[in-house]
GROMACS .gro file of C-alpha atoms in nm:
model
  268
    1MET     CA    1   0.000   0.002  -0.003
    2THR     CA    2   0.117   0.359  -0.070
    3ASP     CA    3   0.221   0.546   0.247
    4ILE     CA    4  -0.084   0.733   0.365
    5SER     CA    5  -0.037   1.091   0.460
    6LEU     CA    6  -0.390   1.172   0.552
    7LEU     CA    7  -0.649   0.937   0.703
    8VAL     CA    8  -1.020   1.042   0.681
    9LEU     CA    9  -1.260   0.893   0.928
   10GLY     CA   10  -1.593   0.927   0.783
   11LEU     CA   11  -1.596   1.031   0.421
   12GLY     CA   12  -1.931   1.198   0.425
   13TRP     CA   13  -2.047   1.506   0.255
   14THR     CA   14  -1.717   1.677   0.304
   15GLY     CA   15  -1.546   1.383   0.144
   16GLN     CA   16  -1.629   1.472  -0.212
   17PHE     CA   17  -1.436   1.796  -0.176
   18ILE     CA   18  -1.147   1.628   0.031
   19THR     CA   19  -1.073   1.371  -0.223
   20GLN     CA   20  -1.075   1.620  -0.513
   21GLN     CA   21  -0.828   1.842  -0.329
   22CYS     CA   22  -0.603   1.558  -0.229
   23ALA     CA   23  -0.577   1.466  -0.586
   24ALA     CA   24  -0.507   1.820  -0.689
   25GLN     CA   25  -0.237   1.848  -0.416
   26LYS     CA   26  -0.097   1.504  -0.453
   27VAL     CA   27  -0.181   1.407  -0.095
   28ALA     CA   28  -0.198   1.029  -0.045
   29TYR     CA   29  -0.506   0.939   0.158
   30ALA     CA   30  -0.727   0.661   0.270
   31ALA     CA   31  -1.090   0.697   0.420
   32THR     CA   32  -1.348   0.509   0.596
   33THR     CA   33  -1.725   0.482   0.571
   34ARG     CA   34  -1.973   0.266   0.771
   35ASP     CA   35  -2.015   0.010   0.480
   36GLY     CA   36  -1.690   0.048   0.302
   37ARG     CA   37  -1.837   0.182  -0.029
   38HIS     CA   38  -1.646   0.345  -0.314
   39GLY     CA   39  -1.313   0.179  -0.200
   40THR     CA   40  -1.302   0.297   0.154
   41LEU     CA   41  -1.247   0.106   0.461
   42ALA     CA   42  -1.560  -0.021   0.649
   43TRP     CA   43  -1.537   0.132   0.999
   44THR     CA   44  -1.746   0.263   1.279
   45LEU     CA   45  -1.638   0.448   1.592
   46THR     CA   46  -1.766   0.252   1.895
   47ASP     CA   47  -1.728   0.301   2.285
   48GLU     CA   48  -1.424   0.050   2.256
   49PRO     CA   49  -1.268   0.152   1.905
   50ASP     CA   50  -1.117  -0.105   1.692
   51VAL     CA   51  -0.815   0.043   1.502
   52SER     CA   52  -0.700  -0.281   1.359
   53THR     CA   53  -0.786  -0.182   1.003
   54LEU     CA   54  -0.685   0.168   1.015
   55PRO     CA   55  -0.336   0.243   0.838
   56PRO     CA   56  -0.083   0.472   0.992
   57ALA     CA   57  -0.107   0.837   0.873
   58ARG     CA   58   0.070   1.171   0.951
   59THR     CA   59  -0.276   1.345   0.995
   60VAL     CA   60  -0.611   1.180   1.130
   61LEU     CA   61  -0.907   1.396   1.021
   62VAL     CA   62  -1.249   1.307   1.214
   63THR     CA   63  -1.535   1.450   1.011
   64PHE     CA   64  -1.835   1.348   1.213
   65PRO     CA   65  -1.955   1.460   1.558
   66VAL     CA   66  -1.801   1.249   1.839
   67LEU     CA   67  -2.037   1.269   2.123
   68SER     CA   68  -1.823   1.081   2.383
   69GLY     CA   69  -1.499   1.218   2.539
   70PRO     CA   70  -1.389   0.876   2.653
   71ALA     CA   71  -1.441   0.719   2.313
   72MET     CA   72  -1.241   1.000   2.153
   73GLU     CA   73  -0.963   0.944   2.399
   74LYS     CA   74  -0.958   0.566   2.359
   75LEU     CA   75  -0.945   0.615   1.971
   76MET     CA   76  -0.656   0.841   1.994
   77THR     CA   77  -0.468   0.626   2.242
   78ALA     CA   78  -0.539   0.288   2.070
   79TYR     CA   79  -0.436   0.432   1.721
   80GLU     CA   80  -0.123   0.590   1.845
   81ALA     CA   81  -0.030   0.279   2.050
   82LYS     CA   82  -0.086   0.050   1.736
   83HIS     CA   83   0.126   0.252   1.509
   84SER     CA   84   0.373   0.381   1.762
   85THR     CA   85   0.332   0.728   1.625
   86LYS     CA   86   0.166   1.057   1.728
   87PRO     CA   87  -0.030   1.185   1.426
   88HIS     CA   88  -0.183   1.538   1.421
   89TRP     CA   89  -0.562   1.497   1.488
   90ILE     CA   90  -0.823   1.717   1.318
   91LEU     CA   91  -1.182   1.720   1.446
   92LEU     CA   92  -1.454   1.905   1.251
   93SER     CA   93  -1.709   2.101   1.443
   94SER     CA   94  -1.945   2.405   1.398
   95THR     CA   95  -1.963   2.763   1.476
   96ARG     CA   96  -2.280   2.710   1.673
   97PRO     CA   97  -2.124   2.700   2.028
   98PHE     CA   98  -2.010   3.064   1.959
   99SER     CA   99  -2.354   3.198   1.893
  100SER     CA  100  -2.398   3.251   2.273
  101ASN     CA  101  -2.137   3.499   2.305
  102PRO     CA  102  -2.263   3.826   2.440
  103LEU     CA  103  -2.043   4.024   2.226
  104PRO     CA  104  -2.133   4.108   1.864
  105VAL     CA  105  -1.844   3.932   1.700
  106SER     CA  106  -1.692   3.589   1.805
  107ASP     CA  107  -1.344   3.487   1.706
  108ARG     CA  108  -1.156   3.169   1.804
  109HIS     CA  109  -1.073   3.307   2.146
  110SER     CA  110  -1.440   3.391   2.246
  111PRO     CA  111  -1.631   3.212   2.498
  112MET     CA  112  -1.836   2.912   2.407
  113MET     CA  113  -2.143   2.735   2.507
  114PRO     CA  114  -2.067   2.374   2.593
  115ASN     CA  115  -2.258   2.107   2.408
  116ASP     CA  116  -2.245   1.737   2.347
  117ARG     CA  117  -1.936   1.765   2.131
  118THR     CA  118  -1.729   1.966   2.377
  119PRO     CA  119  -1.585   1.679   2.570
  120ALA     CA  120  -1.444   1.515   2.250
  121GLU     CA  121  -1.302   1.844   2.141
  122GLU     CA  122  -1.141   1.902   2.457
  123VAL     CA  123  -0.966   1.563   2.437
  124THR     CA  124  -0.846   1.654   2.097
  125LEU     CA  125  -0.701   1.977   2.223
  126VAL     CA  126  -0.522   1.810   2.509
  127HIS     CA  127  -0.353   1.597   2.246
  128GLN     CA  128  -0.245   1.913   2.072
  129GLY     CA  129  -0.494   1.862   1.795
  130THR     CA  130  -0.704   2.102   1.603
  131VAL     CA  131  -1.070   2.158   1.619
  132LEU     CA  132  -1.213   2.339   1.303
  133HIS     CA  133  -1.535   2.527   1.371
  134LEU     CA  134  -1.699   2.547   1.029
  135ALA     CA  135  -1.979   2.783   0.928
  136GLY     CA  136  -2.266   2.678   0.726
  137LEU     CA  137  -2.154   2.403   0.464
  138TRP     CA  138  -2.263   2.460   0.104
  139GLY     CA  139  -2.174   2.344  -0.224
  140ALA     CA  140  -2.272   2.057  -0.471
  141GLN     CA  141  -2.606   1.929  -0.356
  142ARG     CA  142  -2.622   2.175  -0.040
  143GLN     CA  143  -2.751   2.512  -0.187
  144PRO     CA  144  -2.866   2.784   0.055
  145ARG     CA  145  -3.137   2.865  -0.201
  146ASN     CA  146  -3.312   2.546  -0.098
  147TRP     CA  147  -3.282   2.616   0.280
  148VAL     CA  148  -3.521   2.934   0.249
  149ALA     CA  149  -3.835   2.717   0.222
  150ARG     CA  150  -3.751   2.549   0.576
  151PHE     CA  151  -3.847   2.886   0.738
  152SER     CA  152  -4.217   2.890   0.680
  153THR     CA  153  -4.367   2.991   1.018
  154GLU     CA  154  -4.395   3.347   1.163
  155GLU     CA  155  -4.165   3.245   1.438
  156ALA     CA  156  -3.897   3.114   1.210
  157ILE     CA  157  -3.921   3.416   0.973
  158ARG     CA  158  -3.912   3.648   1.269
  159ALA     CA  159  -3.586   3.500   1.400
  160LYS     CA  160  -3.428   3.564   1.060
  161LEU     CA  161  -3.539   3.929   1.056
  162LEU     CA  162  -3.393   3.983   1.408
  163THR     CA  163  -3.063   3.785   1.330
  164ARG     CA  164  -2.982   3.839   0.976
  165GLN     CA  165  -2.630   3.700   0.927
  166LEU     CA  166  -2.586   3.364   0.747
  167HIS     CA  167  -2.221   3.259   0.764
  168LEU     CA  168  -2.107   3.020   0.518
  169ILE     CA  169  -1.813   2.813   0.391
  170HIS     CA  170  -1.804   2.612   0.057
  171GLY     CA  171  -1.694   2.258   0.071
  172GLN     CA  172  -1.394   2.317  -0.157
  173ASP     CA  173  -1.262   2.572   0.081
  174VAL     CA  174  -1.315   2.346   0.394
  175ALA     CA  175  -1.099   2.094   0.196
  176ARG     CA  176  -0.840   2.355   0.131
  177ALA     CA  177  -0.836   2.448   0.507
  178ILE     CA  178  -0.814   2.092   0.618
  179LEU     CA  179  -0.513   2.027   0.394
  180ALA     CA  180  -0.363   2.355   0.520
  181VAL     CA  181  -0.366   2.222   0.878
  182HIS     CA  182  -0.225   1.898   0.744
  183GLU     CA  183   0.067   2.076   0.601
  184GLN     CA  184   0.122   2.317   0.867
  185PRO     CA  185  -0.018   2.147   1.190
  186ARG     CA  186  -0.125   2.406   1.446
  187GLY     CA  187  -0.339   2.299   1.756
  188GLY     CA  188  -0.635   2.478   1.887
  189ARG     CA  189  -0.967   2.600   1.787
  190TRP     CA  190  -1.021   2.796   1.461
  191ILE     CA  191  -1.323   2.943   1.322
  192VAL     CA  192  -1.361   2.889   0.931
  193THR     CA  193  -1.596   3.099   0.735
  194ASP     CA  194  -1.576   3.280   0.394
  195ARG     CA  195  -1.477   3.592   0.593
  196GLY     CA  196  -1.822   3.751   0.523
  197CYS     CA  197  -2.176   3.675   0.579
  198GLN     CA  198  -2.497   3.684   0.378
  199ASP     CA  199  -2.815   3.863   0.474
  200TRP     CA  200  -3.107   3.637   0.537
  201ILE     CA  201  -3.350   3.911   0.414
  202ARG     CA  202  -3.182   3.927   0.094
  203LEU     CA  203  -3.215   3.552   0.064
  204PHE     CA  204  -3.582   3.579   0.136
  205LEU     CA  205  -3.643   3.853  -0.119
  206THR     CA  206  -3.472   3.651  -0.387
  207TRP     CA  207  -3.579   3.291  -0.304
  208ALA     CA  208  -3.883   3.300  -0.068
  209SER     CA  209  -4.237   3.204  -0.165
  210SER     CA  210  -4.512   3.461  -0.181
  211ASP     CA  211  -4.645   3.340   0.143
  212GLN     CA  212  -4.316   3.368   0.320
  213LEU     CA  213  -4.280   3.729   0.192
  214ILE     CA  214  -4.629   3.820   0.299
  215LEU     CA  215  -4.543   3.703   0.650
  216ALA     CA  216  -4.191   3.876   0.654
  217ARG     CA  217  -4.340   4.215   0.523
  218ARG     CA  218  -4.612   4.186   0.796
  219LEU     CA  219  -4.356   4.130   1.062
  220ALA     CA  220  -4.131   4.415   0.946
  221HIS     CA  221  -4.423   4.656   0.955
  222GLU     CA  222  -4.621   4.535   1.267
  223ASP     CA  223  -4.374   4.345   1.494
  224GLU     CA  224  -4.215   4.597   1.740
  225ALA     CA  225  -3.881   4.406   1.774
  226CYS     CA  226  -3.856   4.367   1.392
  227ARG     CA  227  -3.947   4.733   1.339
  228THR     CA  228  -3.669   4.833   1.579
  229ALA     CA  229  -3.404   4.594   1.435
  230LEU     CA  230  -3.486   4.720   1.088
  231HIS     CA  231  -3.512   5.086   1.173
  232ASN     CA  232  -3.861   5.113   1.048
  233ALA     CA  233  -3.736   5.014   0.698
  234THR     CA  234  -3.903   4.799   0.449
  235LEU     CA  235  -3.729   4.466   0.348
  236GLU     CA  236  -3.586   4.619   0.044
  237GLU     CA  237  -3.470   4.921   0.226
  238ALA     CA  238  -3.312   4.717   0.496
  239VAL     CA  239  -3.104   4.509   0.231
  240ALA     CA  240  -3.008   4.830   0.043
  241ARG     CA  241  -2.839   4.976   0.343
  242GLY     CA  242  -2.601   4.668   0.358
  243ASN     CA  243  -2.514   4.711   0.717
  244VAL     CA  244  -2.523   4.345   0.801
  245GLN     CA  245  -2.174   4.259   0.954
  246PRO     CA  246  -2.020   3.914   1.025
  247ALA     CA  247  -2.080   3.769   1.376
  248SER     CA  248  -1.812   3.517   1.324
  249ASP     CA  249  -1.446   3.622   1.269
  250SER     CA  250  -1.227   3.380   1.074
  251ARG     CA  251  -0.958   3.629   0.984
  252GLU     CA  252  -0.696   3.468   1.210
  253PHE     CA  253  -0.733   3.137   1.037
  254TRP     CA  254  -0.688   3.250   0.688
  255ASP     CA  255  -0.403   3.487   0.778
  256THR     CA  256  -0.225   3.232   0.989
  257PHE     CA  257  -0.214   2.969   0.721
  258GLY     CA  258  -0.160   3.210   0.434
  259LEU     CA  259  -0.488   3.138   0.243
  260GLU     CA  260  -0.796   3.299   0.118
  261PRO     CA  261  -1.129   3.163   0.066
  262THR     CA  262  -1.234   3.124  -0.303
  263LYS     CA  263  -1.596   3.034  -0.323
  264PHE     CA  264  -1.868   3.283  -0.239
  265LEU     CA  265  -2.255   3.244  -0.269
  266LYS     CA  266  -2.417   3.442  -0.546
  267VAL     CA  267  -2.777   3.554  -0.439
  268GLU     CA  268  -2.945   3.605  -0.774
   0.00000   0.00000   0.00000
């Protein structure tokens, strides 16, 4: 077998971009899925991890949520003992834990709200690994224009009028970010977005149904909190002002690794 540089545990949605980027950068990789499809290794994380089929690699990427700190610890310990090596571990996460930050903008140093992923993330950090907190994932079959229809109730639409930022990161830029950490290992938590944000109101004006827009316009006109947030503007006027600023700051990641995001959503 060719020496493996990157081991991907869980070749899910991000896998299509990771494999393409590995090919482009000539990074030798192996990957797992639960059923071993498409030439991957059949493997599942359990409370007592079996690492017997996992090859040695310089970097081990875990793409799925690990909801048990002990399972993560056992996985890392067993893998490192089997191969007598200490790879760099990367665990993918989301930016959601930073949404509770009372400050208007969160960066990787901001306080977080603990959740069911936190114990495994802390284990990763103890092992000098990297936790990548990814913004909203899009690309290929995941298209934000299809997300708008999910917000059909007055309560859901109201929430988007009050918190307008939509932070995104394209799958291709996720893959580039992962390989950057693979090539330049740096532990710690990092926020990864496309540096900007989209305006949910703009998305609604472009892609929402007539019923959704009726609700949104009524809220903008009649709901006191919405009127205050929009400064008594119409939806169109609010978007034209263009004053929606990112609440997640990923500048430190891109600056540290010498990269820039390349894929940005077109709302049209």
